[in-house]
Amino acid sequence: WGGCGVTIGWLAFQDLTIKQKLLDVQYFGTACPSRASELQAIMTLRASERILEKNLAIIRRNLALLDQFMERYCDLFDWVRPKAGAIAFVRFKGPCSSEELGRLLAEAGIFMKPAYCF
């Protein structure tokens, strides 16, 4: 949904050993979320249809643009096209490092994370 700041989530398990493993590595130190987070989560869920409709339209439009870009510049980039969601993994094959590419893109107002972040 893209509900920034909402710190509420639910997990359902058939295998409770997975639950314990997650608790062991991801303990947030709180027994319950804040009331503000609860209210924000309720508002987000109530507006789900509108939020998802808007976000999916943005994703579809941007993916179409990225499809065109990747086709046009296939000599410089490889990628794994998303099957669901909004995250694509793009590999730069060009003449400079991913750090240099990141700097050039940032100067042009385009955000990316270089390979060493993954």
Coordinates of C-alpha atoms in Angstrom, one line a residue:
W1 CA 0.0 0.0 0.0
G2 CA 2.9 2.4 0.6
G3 CA 1.6 3.5 4.0
C4 CA 4.8 5.2 5.1
G5 CA 5.1 5.2 8.9
V6 CA 2.7 2.3 9.5
T7 CA 4.5 -0.1 11.8
I8 CA 1.8 -2.7 11.9
G9 CA 1.9 -6.0 10.1
W10 CA 0.5 -9.5 10.4
L11 CA 2.1 -12.9 9.8
A12 CA 0.3 -16.2 9.6
F13 CA 2.1 -19.5 10.0
Q14 CA 1.4 -23.2 9.7
D15 CA 4.9 -24.0 10.9
L16 CA 5.4 -22.2 14.3
T17 CA 9.2 -22.8 14.2
I18 CA 9.4 -20.2 11.4
K19 CA 7.6 -17.8 13.7
Q20 CA 10.1 -18.3 16.5
K21 CA 13.0 -17.9 14.1
L22 CA 11.6 -14.5 12.9
L23 CA 11.1 -13.4 16.5
D24 CA 14.6 -14.4 17.3
V25 CA 16.1 -12.2 14.6
Q26 CA 13.5 -9.4 14.4
Y27 CA 12.5 -8.4 17.9
F28 CA 11.2 -4.8 18.0
G29 CA 11.2 -4.5 21.7
T30 CA 7.5 -3.6 22.0
A31 CA 4.5 -5.6 22.9
C32 CA 2.0 -3.5 21.0
P33 CA 2.1 -0.8 18.4
S34 CA 1.3 2.8 19.1
R35 CA -2.3 4.1 18.8
A36 CA -1.1 6.5 16.0
S37 CA 0.1 3.5 14.0
E38 CA -3.2 1.6 14.6
L39 CA -5.2 4.6 13.3
Q40 CA -3.0 5.1 10.3
A41 CA -3.2 1.4 9.5
I42 CA -7.0 1.5 9.8
M43 CA -7.2 4.6 7.5
T44 CA -4.9 2.8 5.0
L45 CA -7.0 -0.4 5.0
R46 CA -10.2 1.6 4.6
A47 CA -8.8 3.4 1.6
S48 CA -7.2 0.2 0.1
E49 CA -9.1 0.2 -3.1
R50 CA -8.2 3.8 -4.0
I51 CA -4.6 3.4 -2.8
L52 CA -4.0 0.2 -4.7
E53 CA -5.7 1.5 -7.9
K54 CA -3.5 4.6 -7.9
N55 CA -0.3 2.8 -7.1
L56 CA -1.0 0.0 -9.7
A57 CA -1.6 2.7 -12.4
I58 CA 1.7 4.3 -11.5
I59 CA 3.5 1.0 -11.6
R60 CA 2.0 0.0 -14.9
R61 CA 2.9 3.3 -16.5
N62 CA 6.4 3.2 -15.2
L63 CA 6.9 -0.4 -16.2
A64 CA 5.8 0.4 -19.8
L65 CA 8.4 3.2 -19.8
L66 CA 11.1 0.9 -18.4
D67 CA 10.2 -1.8 -21.0
Q68 CA 10.9 0.8 -23.8
F69 CA 14.1 1.9 -22.1
M70 CA 15.4 -1.6 -21.7
E71 CA 14.6 -2.5 -25.3
R72 CA 16.3 0.6 -26.6
Y73 CA 19.4 0.2 -24.4
C74 CA 19.7 -3.6 -24.3
D75 CA 23.4 -3.2 -25.2
L76 CA 24.0 -1.4 -21.9
F77 CA 21.6 -3.1 -19.5
D78 CA 20.3 -6.5 -18.5
W79 CA 17.3 -6.9 -16.2
V80 CA 14.9 -9.1 -14.4
R81 CA 11.5 -7.7 -15.2
P82 CA 9.1 -7.7 -12.2
K83 CA 6.5 -10.4 -12.2
A84 CA 4.6 -8.6 -9.4
G85 CA 5.2 -5.4 -7.6
A86 CA 7.4 -2.5 -8.4
I87 CA 11.0 -3.7 -8.0
A88 CA 13.2 -4.4 -11.0
F89 CA 16.8 -5.5 -10.9
V90 CA 18.8 -3.9 -13.6
R91 CA 22.4 -4.7 -14.4
F92 CA 24.6 -2.1 -16.1
K93 CA 26.9 -3.5 -18.7
G94 CA 28.3 -0.1 -19.8
P95 CA 31.7 1.4 -20.0
C96 CA 31.9 2.8 -16.4
S97 CA 31.3 1.4 -12.9
S98 CA 27.9 1.3 -11.2
E99 CA 29.1 4.0 -8.8
E100 CA 30.0 6.3 -11.7
L101 CA 26.7 5.6 -13.3
G102 CA 24.9 6.3 -10.1
R103 CA 26.6 9.7 -9.8
L104 CA 25.7 10.6 -13.4
L105 CA 22.1 9.5 -12.9
A106 CA 21.8 11.5 -9.7
E107 CA 23.0 14.6 -11.5
A108 CA 20.1 14.0 -14.0
G109 CA 17.6 13.6 -11.1
I110 CA 17.3 9.8 -11.4
F111 CA 17.6 7.6 -8.2
M112 CA 19.3 4.2 -8.2
K113 CA 21.1 2.0 -5.8
P114 CA 24.5 0.7 -7.0
A115 CA 25.3 -3.0 -7.1
Y116 CA 27.3 -3.0 -3.8
C117 CA 24.0 -2.2 -1.9
F118 CA 22.7 -5.7 -2.8

